């Protein structure tokens, strides 16, 4: 049997002999040199054969037994486990990256015009590294126990305080759950509210990933048109009065940018109250509103406990944190905490503590103020450059959000243009896929956060060429 795996022991090596014997037998089994069912020598015989103490072989055998690679059958000896010797199936690469239509690159710096990501050159690298190092040390020194699945209390307290100031929401930290971004909040809400099989309103146009997420969660998505005042509640009632959920971007409609008008907010809340439906407010930009001061959140108006408010640090700090939060009405707090504990616990403490410190020490507000100024300046620069490139003013819309919309004639292949633009390092987003149904508007959404002033004129000219002038 030593021939089968040609074990050679290195008595000078730092690796203990028992570990070498274990590795020799394990490799022989994994590589198929020792077949399933093959009998191994007793540990006494092998010890004599190798010239080592019996205890040394016994330790190696016991570990192999623990790993279920060999089985000890008492007087019948020790054998290779039947399934152990079967070679593992080859690991095949997965078909492609997830949702390739939405994410073109998981590793590189943001492209020019890329939407949904903050400015690479605005990220507070030095300060953030310091806070992260500090919180990593704190987390390393923490007791090795399960943390609160709702998220670290310091972060939940900071979120509740910041929401009161910036978004007009009065809530206790116990109503706040830290999640893996908005996506994590949506998954948690769909599960905890038990919405599978129900209908959900989504704004039309609306964020395509949200539509997909709702469908994956088993909901039937009903597109509800938006107009200049936001989601058309009356149209929603006509299309699906009994929907269990309405998903809205009340602060700045994604992607068209207008806030949900006050009257519409009241209509939506009244519908939810009468139908015992839920409203999930996707506050993806929080107070990152480039014109004036952001309106209070829809949740601030909710007197009936029907609104769940989801926020994210993806736009305000970085999507790489994968950190967001969900604020639930008091009556749902316990259920959500229970579901979070078993299905979606908050993530690693170190990042949560770094964000809590960032907020508590005033950096967050300062950073947001700086980013608002930077993004507003970049948006103005982009609009000026588009006009200078000769694009008609009526096609350029800077109505809200962190993107400028460039309208294209009906039926234009905006998706094809966006795909071709990638070849030039530009990542405009096509407008038509944000619509679930015809009629769809066509155009390009140009993120303002990562434009490059020096090549802006050339980039706008390139866009013009790609869109056929
Ligand atoms: C409308 C909308 N909601 C939410 C998000 C953010 O999701 P997450 O927090 O999962 O990064 C985005 C990001 O682009 C968005 O555009």
GROMACS .gro file of C-alpha atoms and ligand atoms in nm:
model
  485
    1UNK     CA    1   0.000   0.000   0.000
    2UNK     CA    2   0.293   0.232   0.045
    3UNK     CA    3   0.348   0.177  -0.330
    4UNK     CA    4  -0.001   0.306  -0.391
    5UNK     CA    5   0.082   0.649  -0.264
    6UNK     CA    6   0.459   0.635  -0.234
    7UNK     CA    7   0.473   0.813   0.090
    8UNK     CA    8   0.804   0.974   0.157
    9UNK     CA    9   0.850   1.128   0.493
   10UNK     CA   10   1.082   1.423   0.542
   11UNK     CA   11   1.221   1.394   0.891
   12UNK     CA   12   1.397   1.731   0.869
   13UNK     CA   13   1.081   1.921   0.774
   14UNK     CA   14   0.902   2.147   1.019
   15UNK     CA   15   0.576   1.969   0.928
   16UNK     CA   16   0.499   1.704   1.194
   17UNK     CA   17   0.521   1.342   1.072
   18UNK     CA   18   0.154   1.279   1.155
   19UNK     CA   19   0.058   1.568   0.927
   20UNK     CA   20   0.279   1.432   0.647
   21UNK     CA   21   0.127   1.084   0.678
   22UNK     CA   22  -0.224   1.227   0.678
   23UNK     CA   23  -0.149   1.438   0.368
   24UNK     CA   24   0.014   1.143   0.187
   25UNK     CA   25  -0.287   0.915   0.237
   26UNK     CA   26  -0.538   1.195   0.170
   27UNK     CA   27  -0.372   1.286  -0.161
   28UNK     CA   28  -0.353   0.922  -0.266
   29UNK     CA   29  -0.728   0.886  -0.201
   30UNK     CA   30  -0.821   1.213  -0.375
   31UNK     CA   31  -0.610   1.133  -0.677
   32UNK     CA   32  -0.762   0.785  -0.705
   33UNK     CA   33  -0.437   0.597  -0.633
   34UNK     CA   34  -0.616   0.442  -0.338
   35UNK     CA   35  -0.958   0.322  -0.453
   36UNK     CA   36  -1.277   0.326  -0.248
   37UNK     CA   37  -1.294   0.011  -0.031
   38UNK     CA   38  -0.915  -0.049  -0.043
   39UNK     CA   39  -0.782  -0.183   0.281
   40UNK     CA   40  -0.518   0.019   0.467
   41UNK     CA   41  -0.255  -0.144   0.690
   42UNK     CA   42  -0.326  -0.127   1.060
   43UNK     CA   43  -0.169   0.176   1.219
   44UNK     CA   44   0.070  -0.054   1.404
   45UNK     CA   45   0.192  -0.214   1.078
   46UNK     CA   46   0.222   0.118   0.900
   47UNK     CA   47   0.413   0.265   1.195
   48UNK     CA   48   0.660  -0.024   1.176
   49UNK     CA   49   0.687   0.011   0.799
   50UNK     CA   50   0.756   0.385   0.814
   51UNK     CA   51   0.969   0.366   1.126
   52UNK     CA   52   0.757   0.609   1.326
   53UNK     CA   53   0.581   0.585   1.660
   54UNK     CA   54   0.240   0.412   1.651
   55UNK     CA   55   0.075   0.718   1.804
   56UNK     CA   56   0.194   0.922   1.505
   57UNK     CA   57   0.008   0.701   1.255
   58UNK     CA   58  -0.293   0.681   1.484
   59UNK     CA   59  -0.323   1.062   1.488
   60UNK     CA   60  -0.311   1.067   1.106
   61UNK     CA   61  -0.573   0.790   1.077
   62UNK     CA   62  -0.804   0.955   1.328
   63UNK     CA   63  -0.799   1.275   1.130
   64UNK     CA   64  -0.873   1.088   0.806
   65UNK     CA   65  -1.163   0.915   0.983
   66UNK     CA   66  -1.293   1.253   1.102
   67UNK     CA   67  -1.275   1.377   0.744
   68UNK     CA   68  -1.472   1.067   0.633
   69UNK     CA   69  -1.197   0.972   0.391
   70UNK     CA   70  -1.138   0.637   0.561
   71UNK     CA   71  -1.356   0.418   0.780
   72UNK     CA   72  -1.252   0.195   1.063
   73UNK     CA   73  -1.445  -0.132   1.062
   74UNK     CA   74  -1.308  -0.280   1.386
   75UNK     CA   75  -1.151  -0.621   1.333
   76UNK     CA   76  -1.219  -0.593   0.956
   77UNK     CA   77  -0.951  -0.326   0.947
   78UNK     CA   78  -0.944   0.021   0.809
   79UNK     CA   79  -1.064   0.092   0.457
   80UNK     CA   80  -1.086   0.381   0.218
   81UNK     CA   81  -1.441   0.519   0.229
   82UNK     CA   82  -1.645   0.410  -0.071
   83UNK     CA   83  -1.725   0.756  -0.202
   84UNK     CA   84  -1.400   0.916  -0.097
   85UNK     CA   85  -1.197   0.792  -0.389
   86UNK     CA   86  -1.433   0.919  -0.656
   87UNK     CA   87  -1.264   1.210  -0.824
   88UNK     CA   88  -1.447   1.535  -0.763
   89UNK     CA   89  -1.629   1.669  -1.070
   90UNK     CA   90  -1.429   1.937  -1.246
   91UNK     CA   91  -1.516   2.290  -1.142
   92UNK     CA   92  -1.663   2.463  -1.443
   93UNK     CA   93  -1.663   2.840  -1.474
   94UNK     CA   94  -2.011   2.988  -1.437
   95UNK     CA   95  -2.176   3.089  -1.764
   96UNK     CA   96  -2.114   3.460  -1.722
   97UNK     CA   97  -2.110   3.737  -1.465
   98UNK     CA   98  -2.445   3.797  -1.295
   99UNK     CA   99  -2.684   4.035  -1.470
  100UNK     CA  100  -2.436   4.118  -1.742
  101UNK     CA  101  -2.683   4.364  -1.893
  102UNK     CA  102  -2.651   4.587  -1.587
  103UNK     CA  103  -2.293   4.549  -1.468
  104UNK     CA  104  -2.019   4.569  -1.726
  105UNK     CA  105  -1.722   4.559  -1.497
  106UNK     CA  106  -1.696   4.455  -1.135
  107UNK     CA  107  -1.332   4.554  -1.090
  108UNK     CA  108  -1.245   4.863  -1.289
  109UNK     CA  109  -1.289   5.233  -1.210
  110UNK     CA  110  -1.625   5.386  -1.308
  111UNK     CA  111  -1.670   5.472  -1.676
  112UNK     CA  112  -1.752   5.823  -1.792
  113UNK     CA  113  -2.133   5.880  -1.767
  114UNK     CA  114  -2.179   5.564  -1.562
  115UNK     CA  115  -2.493   5.598  -1.351
  116UNK     CA  116  -2.549   5.495  -0.994
  117UNK     CA  117  -2.193   5.530  -0.866
  118UNK     CA  118  -2.038   5.821  -0.676
  119UNK     CA  119  -1.743   6.023  -0.808
  120UNK     CA  120  -1.425   5.820  -0.793
  121UNK     CA  121  -1.220   6.136  -0.742
  122UNK     CA  122  -1.455   6.259  -0.468
  123UNK     CA  123  -1.417   5.957  -0.245
  124UNK     CA  124  -1.257   6.055   0.088
  125UNK     CA  125  -0.988   5.788   0.065
  126UNK     CA  126  -0.755   5.897   0.348
  127UNK     CA  127  -1.026   5.966   0.602
  128UNK     CA  128  -1.215   5.650   0.511
  129UNK     CA  129  -0.902   5.433   0.539
  130UNK     CA  130  -0.835   5.575   0.885
  131UNK     CA  131  -1.191   5.511   1.005
  132UNK     CA  132  -1.191   5.163   0.856
  133UNK     CA  133  -0.858   5.072   1.021
  134UNK     CA  134  -0.987   5.198   1.354
  135UNK     CA  135  -1.313   5.010   1.330
  136UNK     CA  136  -1.133   4.694   1.213
  137UNK     CA  137  -0.929   4.705   1.537
  138UNK     CA  138  -1.243   4.762   1.746
  139UNK     CA  139  -1.419   4.475   1.569
  140UNK     CA  140  -1.117   4.247   1.616
  141UNK     CA  141  -1.119   4.315   1.991
  142UNK     CA  142  -1.495   4.254   2.019
  143UNK     CA  143  -1.624   3.938   2.192
  144UNK     CA  144  -1.652   3.646   1.951
  145UNK     CA  145  -2.030   3.625   1.975
  146UNK     CA  146  -2.313   3.672   1.725
  147UNK     CA  147  -2.382   4.042   1.682
  148UNK     CA  148  -2.732   4.191   1.667
  149UNK     CA  149  -2.874   4.075   1.330
  150UNK     CA  150  -3.050   4.410   1.294
  151UNK     CA  151  -2.711   4.581   1.272
  152UNK     CA  152  -2.477   4.747   1.518
  153UNK     CA  153  -2.663   4.970   1.768
  154UNK     CA  154  -2.425   5.262   1.703
  155UNK     CA  155  -2.503   5.260   1.333
  156UNK     CA  156  -2.877   5.218   1.382
  157UNK     CA  157  -2.873   5.512   1.626
  158UNK     CA  158  -2.682   5.730   1.378
  159UNK     CA  159  -2.919   5.635   1.095
  160UNK     CA  160  -3.227   5.717   1.305
  161UNK     CA  161  -3.076   6.055   1.406
  162UNK     CA  162  -2.977   6.142   1.051
  163UNK     CA  163  -3.320   6.047   0.912
  164UNK     CA  164  -3.489   6.275   1.164
  165UNK     CA  165  -3.278   6.570   1.052
  166UNK     CA  166  -3.245   6.513   0.681
  167UNK     CA  167  -3.559   6.325   0.584
  168UNK     CA  168  -3.810   6.430   0.854
  169UNK     CA  169  -3.864   6.071   0.972
  170UNK     CA  170  -3.927   6.013   1.340
  171UNK     CA  171  -3.820   5.662   1.429
  172UNK     CA  172  -3.655   5.469   1.710
  173UNK     CA  173  -3.330   5.279   1.639
  174UNK     CA  174  -3.532   4.961   1.704
  175UNK     CA  175  -3.722   5.025   1.382
  176UNK     CA  176  -3.400   5.039   1.180
  177UNK     CA  177  -3.247   4.730   1.021
  178UNK     CA  178  -2.909   4.745   0.854
  179UNK     CA  179  -2.920   4.564   0.519
  180UNK     CA  180  -2.702   4.479   0.221
  181UNK     CA  181  -2.798   4.798   0.037
  182UNK     CA  182  -3.141   4.866  -0.110
  183UNK     CA  183  -3.141   4.521  -0.269
  184UNK     CA  184  -3.099   4.362   0.073
  185UNK     CA  185  -3.380   4.578   0.213
  186UNK     CA  186  -3.613   4.481  -0.072
  187UNK     CA  187  -3.539   4.111  -0.026
  188UNK     CA  188  -3.599   4.136   0.346
  189UNK     CA  189  -3.926   4.328   0.299
  190UNK     CA  190  -4.059   4.086   0.036
  191UNK     CA  191  -3.991   3.793   0.268
  192UNK     CA  192  -4.108   3.949   0.593
  193UNK     CA  193  -4.430   4.086   0.445
  194UNK     CA  194  -4.504   3.749   0.283
  195UNK     CA  195  -4.576   3.905  -0.055
  196UNK     CA  196  -4.511   3.614  -0.286
  197UNK     CA  197  -4.798   3.581  -0.534
  198UNK     CA  198  -4.926   3.934  -0.472
  199UNK     CA  199  -4.934   4.225  -0.716
  200UNK     CA  200  -4.698   4.519  -0.674
  201UNK     CA  201  -4.710   4.861  -0.835
  202UNK     CA  202  -4.388   4.983  -0.982
  203UNK     CA  203  -4.332   5.321  -1.139
  204UNK     CA  204  -4.323   5.318  -1.520
  205UNK     CA  205  -4.048   5.392  -1.609
  206UNK     CA  206  -3.875   5.240  -1.310
  207UNK     CA  207  -3.546   5.086  -1.201
  208UNK     CA  208  -3.513   4.760  -1.403
  209UNK     CA  209  -3.328   4.581  -1.123
  210UNK     CA  210  -3.617   4.646  -0.886
  211UNK     CA  211  -3.860   4.498  -1.139
  212UNK     CA  212  -3.641   4.189  -1.165
  213UNK     CA  213  -3.606   4.167  -0.788
  214UNK     CA  214  -3.982   4.184  -0.735
  215UNK     CA  215  -4.036   3.914  -0.997
  216UNK     CA  216  -3.773   3.693  -0.837
  217UNK     CA  217  -3.952   3.742  -0.505
  218UNK     CA  218  -4.266   3.599  -0.666
  219UNK     CA  219  -4.460   3.924  -0.709
  220UNK     CA  220  -4.660   4.024  -1.015
  221UNK     CA  221  -4.529   4.363  -1.118
  222UNK     CA  222  -4.789   4.611  -1.241
  223UNK     CA  223  -4.632   4.910  -1.418
  224UNK     CA  224  -4.798   5.236  -1.312
  225UNK     CA  225  -4.721   5.539  -1.529
  226UNK     CA  226  -4.557   5.849  -1.387
  227UNK     CA  227  -4.622   6.205  -1.501
  228UNK     CA  228  -4.472   6.535  -1.393
  229UNK     CA  229  -4.606   6.483  -1.039
  230UNK     CA  230  -4.470   6.129  -0.998
  231UNK     CA  231  -4.661   5.802  -0.986
  232UNK     CA  232  -5.019   5.832  -1.114
  233UNK     CA  233  -5.204   5.684  -0.816
  234UNK     CA  234  -5.542   5.690  -0.992
  235UNK     CA  235  -5.392   5.487  -1.279
  236UNK     CA  236  -5.252   5.240  -1.027
  237UNK     CA  237  -5.595   5.200  -0.870
  238UNK     CA  238  -5.747   5.141  -1.214
  239UNK     CA  239  -5.485   4.882  -1.306
  240UNK     CA  240  -5.448   4.689  -0.980
  241UNK     CA  241  -5.656   4.824  -0.691
  242UNK     CA  242  -5.582   4.519  -0.477
  243UNK     CA  243  -5.202   4.533  -0.506
  244UNK     CA  244  -5.026   4.450  -0.181
  245UNK     CA  245  -4.728   4.678  -0.238
  246UNK     CA  246  -4.635   5.000  -0.414
  247UNK     CA  247  -4.272   5.067  -0.478
  248UNK     CA  248  -4.190   5.434  -0.523
  249UNK     CA  249  -3.890   5.663  -0.554
  250UNK     CA  250  -4.072   5.957  -0.396
  251UNK     CA  251  -3.771   6.183  -0.341
  252UNK     CA  252  -3.643   6.189  -0.701
  253UNK     CA  253  -3.816   5.956  -0.943
  254UNK     CA  254  -3.575   5.704  -1.092
  255UNK     CA  255  -3.492   5.779  -1.369
  256UNK     CA  256  -3.689   6.094  -1.458
  257UNK     CA  257  -3.596   6.290  -1.147
  258UNK     CA  258  -3.913   6.471  -1.034
  259UNK     CA  259  -4.026   6.447  -0.671
  260UNK     CA  260  -4.362   6.292  -0.589
  261UNK     CA  261  -4.602   6.584  -0.548
  262UNK     CA  262  -4.762   6.641  -0.207
  263UNK     CA  263  -5.117   6.564  -0.326
  264UNK     CA  264  -5.000   6.239  -0.484
  265UNK     CA  265  -4.829   6.144  -0.159
  266UNK     CA  266  -5.157   6.188   0.026
  267UNK     CA  267  -5.343   5.986  -0.241
  268UNK     CA  268  -5.090   5.705  -0.220
  269UNK     CA  269  -5.104   5.692   0.159
  270UNK     CA  270  -5.487   5.692   0.149
  271UNK     CA  271  -5.487   5.403  -0.099
  272UNK     CA  272  -5.247   5.205   0.122
  273UNK     CA  273  -5.458   5.276   0.431
  274UNK     CA  274  -5.784   5.166   0.268
  275UNK     CA  275  -5.635   4.856   0.110
  276UNK     CA  276  -5.401   4.763   0.392
  277UNK     CA  277  -5.128   4.770   0.133
  278UNK     CA  278  -4.762   4.849   0.196
  279UNK     CA  279  -4.555   5.122   0.039
  280UNK     CA  280  -4.184   5.066  -0.001
  281UNK     CA  281  -4.008   5.397  -0.040
  282UNK     CA  282  -3.679   5.362  -0.227
  283UNK     CA  283  -3.489   5.668  -0.104
  284UNK     CA  284  -3.184   5.580  -0.312
  285UNK     CA  285  -3.044   5.933  -0.327
  286UNK     CA  286  -3.140   6.041   0.025
  287UNK     CA  287  -3.064   6.413   0.049
  288UNK     CA  288  -2.838   6.409  -0.259
  289UNK     CA  289  -3.063   6.650  -0.442
  290UNK     CA  290  -2.877   6.891  -0.662
  291UNK     CA  291  -3.139   7.167  -0.675
  292UNK     CA  292  -3.247   7.316  -0.342
  293UNK     CA  293  -3.320   7.115  -0.033
  294UNK     CA  294  -3.460   6.762  -0.059
  295UNK     CA  295  -3.830   6.726   0.028
  296UNK     CA  296  -3.904   6.519   0.340
  297UNK     CA  297  -3.942   6.147   0.287
  298UNK     CA  298  -4.283   5.995   0.217
  299UNK     CA  299  -4.241   5.798   0.541
  300UNK     CA  300  -4.243   6.131   0.728
  301UNK     CA  301  -4.610   6.177   0.629
  302UNK     CA  302  -4.720   5.826   0.720
  303UNK     CA  303  -4.954   5.827   1.018
  304UNK     CA  304  -5.080   5.473   0.966
  305UNK     CA  305  -4.767   5.264   0.967
  306UNK     CA  306  -4.794   5.163   0.601
  307UNK     CA  307  -4.460   5.294   0.469
  308UNK     CA  308  -4.131   5.110   0.481
  309UNK     CA  309  -3.842   5.343   0.410
  310UNK     CA  310  -3.531   5.201   0.245
  311UNK     CA  311  -3.206   5.393   0.224
  312UNK     CA  312  -2.863   5.307   0.092
  313UNK     CA  313  -2.506   5.427   0.127
  314UNK     CA  314  -2.437   5.323  -0.233
  315UNK     CA  315  -2.472   5.677  -0.374
  316UNK     CA  316  -2.372   5.876  -0.068
  317UNK     CA  317  -2.052   5.686   0.022
  318UNK     CA  318  -1.985   5.384  -0.201
  319UNK     CA  319  -2.176   5.087  -0.344
  320UNK     CA  320  -1.875   4.875  -0.248
  321UNK     CA  321  -1.987   4.895   0.117
  322UNK     CA  322  -2.302   4.701   0.027
  323UNK     CA  323  -2.471   4.881   0.311
  324UNK     CA  324  -2.819   5.022   0.340
  325UNK     CA  325  -3.106   5.020   0.583
  326UNK     CA  326  -3.476   4.966   0.617
  327UNK     CA  327  -3.697   5.159   0.857
  328UNK     CA  328  -4.017   4.973   0.936
  329UNK     CA  329  -4.330   5.090   1.120
  330UNK     CA  330  -4.316   5.005   1.494
  331UNK     CA  331  -4.574   4.727   1.456
  332UNK     CA  332  -4.346   4.540   1.212
  333UNK     CA  333  -4.016   4.585   1.399
  334UNK     CA  334  -4.022   4.253   1.582
  335UNK     CA  335  -4.121   4.047   1.279
  336UNK     CA  336  -3.853   4.207   1.065
  337UNK     CA  337  -3.592   4.151   1.336
  338UNK     CA  338  -3.686   3.782   1.353
  339UNK     CA  339  -3.673   3.738   0.976
  340UNK     CA  340  -3.345   3.930   0.951
  341UNK     CA  341  -3.196   3.703   1.219
  342UNK     CA  342  -3.257   3.389   1.018
  343UNK     CA  343  -3.250   3.510   0.657
  344UNK     CA  344  -3.067   3.837   0.619
  345UNK     CA  345  -2.851   3.936   0.917
  346UNK     CA  346  -2.658   4.262   0.895
  347UNK     CA  347  -2.306   4.235   0.755
  348UNK     CA  348  -1.958   4.255   0.908
  349UNK     CA  349  -1.930   4.485   1.209
  350UNK     CA  350  -1.612   4.665   1.098
  351UNK     CA  351  -1.778   4.839   0.801
  352UNK     CA  352  -2.086   4.924   1.004
  353UNK     CA  353  -1.869   5.084   1.273
  354UNK     CA  354  -1.673   5.282   1.015
  355UNK     CA  355  -1.997   5.424   0.873
  356UNK     CA  356  -2.127   5.497   1.224
  357UNK     CA  357  -1.804   5.688   1.299
  358UNK     CA  358  -1.823   5.869   0.964
  359UNK     CA  359  -2.171   5.988   1.058
  360UNK     CA  360  -2.115   6.058   1.428
  361UNK     CA  361  -1.807   6.273   1.363
  362UNK     CA  362  -1.983   6.494   1.110
  363UNK     CA  363  -1.790   6.368   0.807
  364UNK     CA  364  -2.101   6.229   0.640
  365UNK     CA  365  -2.283   6.562   0.626
  366UNK     CA  366  -1.969   6.743   0.510
  367UNK     CA  367  -1.909   6.479   0.243
  368UNK     CA  368  -2.267   6.506   0.118
  369UNK     CA  369  -2.242   6.885   0.100
  370UNK     CA  370  -1.918   6.858  -0.099
  371UNK     CA  371  -2.061   6.598  -0.332
  372UNK     CA  372  -2.375   6.802  -0.397
  373UNK     CA  373  -2.159   7.099  -0.502
  374UNK     CA  374  -1.933   6.880  -0.715
  375UNK     CA  375  -2.221   6.699  -0.887
  376UNK     CA  376  -2.416   7.020  -0.951
  377UNK     CA  377  -2.105   7.174  -1.111
  378UNK     CA  378  -2.047   6.863  -1.322
  379UNK     CA  379  -2.411   6.853  -1.431
  380UNK     CA  380  -2.394   7.216  -1.543
  381UNK     CA  381  -2.068   7.148  -1.723
  382UNK     CA  382  -2.220   6.848  -1.900
  383UNK     CA  383  -2.531   7.038  -2.011
  384UNK     CA  384  -2.310   7.320  -2.144
  385UNK     CA  385  -2.088   7.071  -2.330
  386UNK     CA  386  -2.389   6.892  -2.484
  387UNK     CA  387  -2.527   7.224  -2.606
  388UNK     CA  388  -2.187   7.324  -2.740
  389UNK     CA  389  -2.165   6.994  -2.930
  390UNK     CA  390  -2.479   7.105  -3.112
  391UNK     CA  391  -2.745   6.894  -2.939
  392UNK     CA  392  -3.084   7.066  -2.943
  393UNK     CA  393  -3.172   7.217  -2.603
  394UNK     CA  394  -3.515   7.052  -2.609
  395UNK     CA  395  -3.355   6.708  -2.601
  396UNK     CA  396  -3.149   6.774  -2.288
  397UNK     CA  397  -3.316   6.733  -1.947
  398UNK     CA  398  -3.150   6.792  -1.612
  399UNK     CA  399  -3.465   6.744  -1.407
  400UNK     CA  400  -3.326   6.564  -1.105
  401UNK     CA  401  -3.130   6.267  -0.986
  402UNK     CA  402  -2.763   6.241  -1.068
  403UNK     CA  403  -2.806   6.205  -1.443
  404UNK     CA  404  -2.882   6.422  -1.744
  405UNK     CA  405  -3.132   6.272  -1.988
  406UNK     CA  406  -3.075   6.300  -2.358
  407UNK     CA  407  -3.397   6.225  -2.549
  408UNK     CA  408  -3.370   6.038  -2.877
  409UNK     CA  409  -3.638   6.000  -3.146
  410UNK     CA  410  -3.897   5.727  -3.080
  411UNK     CA  411  -3.778   5.384  -3.179
  412UNK     CA  412  -3.405   5.471  -3.170
  413UNK     CA  413  -3.193   5.172  -3.071
  414UNK     CA  414  -3.074   5.335  -2.748
  415UNK     CA  415  -2.954   5.002  -2.611
  416UNK     CA  416  -2.734   4.948  -2.916
  417UNK     CA  417  -2.592   5.299  -2.882
  418UNK     CA  418  -2.517   5.243  -2.513
  419UNK     CA  419  -2.343   4.916  -2.594
  420UNK     CA  420  -2.131   5.072  -2.870
  421UNK     CA  421  -2.038   5.362  -2.640
  422UNK     CA  422  -1.872   5.118  -2.399
  423UNK     CA  423  -1.606   5.062  -2.663
  424UNK     CA  424  -1.507   5.428  -2.619
  425UNK     CA  425  -1.496   5.414  -2.238
  426UNK     CA  426  -1.840   5.578  -2.210
  427UNK     CA  427  -2.125   5.417  -2.017
  428UNK     CA  428  -2.449   5.603  -2.091
  429UNK     CA  429  -2.754   5.403  -1.986
  430UNK     CA  430  -3.034   5.339  -2.234
  431UNK     CA  431  -3.372   5.475  -2.124
  432UNK     CA  432  -3.607   5.229  -2.297
  433UNK     CA  433  -3.525   4.926  -2.072
  434UNK     CA  434  -3.659   5.127  -1.778
  435UNK     CA  435  -4.005   5.079  -1.930
  436UNK     CA  436  -4.186   4.750  -1.882
  437UNK     CA  437  -4.442   4.819  -2.155
  438UNK     CA  438  -4.489   5.017  -2.474
  439UNK     CA  439  -4.496   5.306  -2.541
  440UNK     CA  440  -4.137   5.343  -2.434
  441UNK     CA  441  -3.937   5.660  -2.450
  442UNK     CA  442  -3.591   5.630  -2.598
  443UNK     CA  443  -3.287   5.816  -2.486
  444UNK     CA  444  -2.964   5.805  -2.291
  445UNK     CA  445  -2.913   5.869  -1.923
  446UNK     CA  446  -2.577   6.032  -1.863
  447UNK     CA  447  -2.447   6.003  -1.508
  448UNK     CA  448  -2.288   6.330  -1.399
  449UNK     CA  449  -2.072   6.195  -1.117
  450UNK     CA  450  -1.779   6.064  -1.320
  451UNK     CA  451  -1.733   6.300  -1.610
  452UNK     CA  452  -1.385   6.405  -1.706
  453UNK     CA  453  -1.365   6.778  -1.763
  454UNK     CA  454  -1.062   6.755  -1.994
  455UNK     CA  455  -1.221   6.513  -2.237
  456UNK     CA  456  -1.580   6.623  -2.193
  457UNK     CA  457  -1.605   6.807  -2.526
  458UNK     CA  458  -1.467   6.503  -2.709
  459UNK     CA  459  -1.695   6.266  -2.515
  460UNK     CA  460  -2.004   6.473  -2.602
  461UNK     CA  461  -1.899   6.484  -2.967
  462UNK     CA  462  -1.860   6.104  -2.956
  463UNK     CA  463  -2.211   6.072  -2.813
  464UNK     CA  464  -2.346   6.288  -3.088
  465UNK     CA  465  -2.173   6.071  -3.351
  466UNK     CA  466  -2.306   5.754  -3.188
  467UNK     CA  467  -2.660   5.886  -3.187
  468UNK     CA  468  -2.632   5.975  -3.554
  469UNK     CA  469  -2.598   6.350  -3.497
  470LIG     C1  470  -3.358   5.346  -0.814
  470LIG     C2  471  -3.247   5.281  -0.739
  470LIG     N1  472  -3.272   5.220  -0.623
  470LIG     C3  473  -3.173   5.164  -0.550
  470LIG     C4  474  -3.044   5.164  -0.595
  470LIG     C5  475  -2.932   5.114  -0.509
  470LIG     O1  476  -2.934   4.989  -0.474
  470LIG     P1  477  -2.824   4.931  -0.373
  470LIG     O2  478  -2.838   4.998  -0.240
  470LIG     O3  479  -2.861   4.788  -0.368
  470LIG     O4  480  -2.689   4.958  -0.430
  470LIG     C6  481  -3.014   5.221  -0.718
  470LIG     C7  482  -2.878   5.216  -0.770
  470LIG     O5  483  -2.846   5.242  -0.881
  470LIG     C8  484  -3.117   5.283  -0.790
  470LIG     O6  485  -3.093   5.345  -0.907
   0.00000   0.00000   0.00000
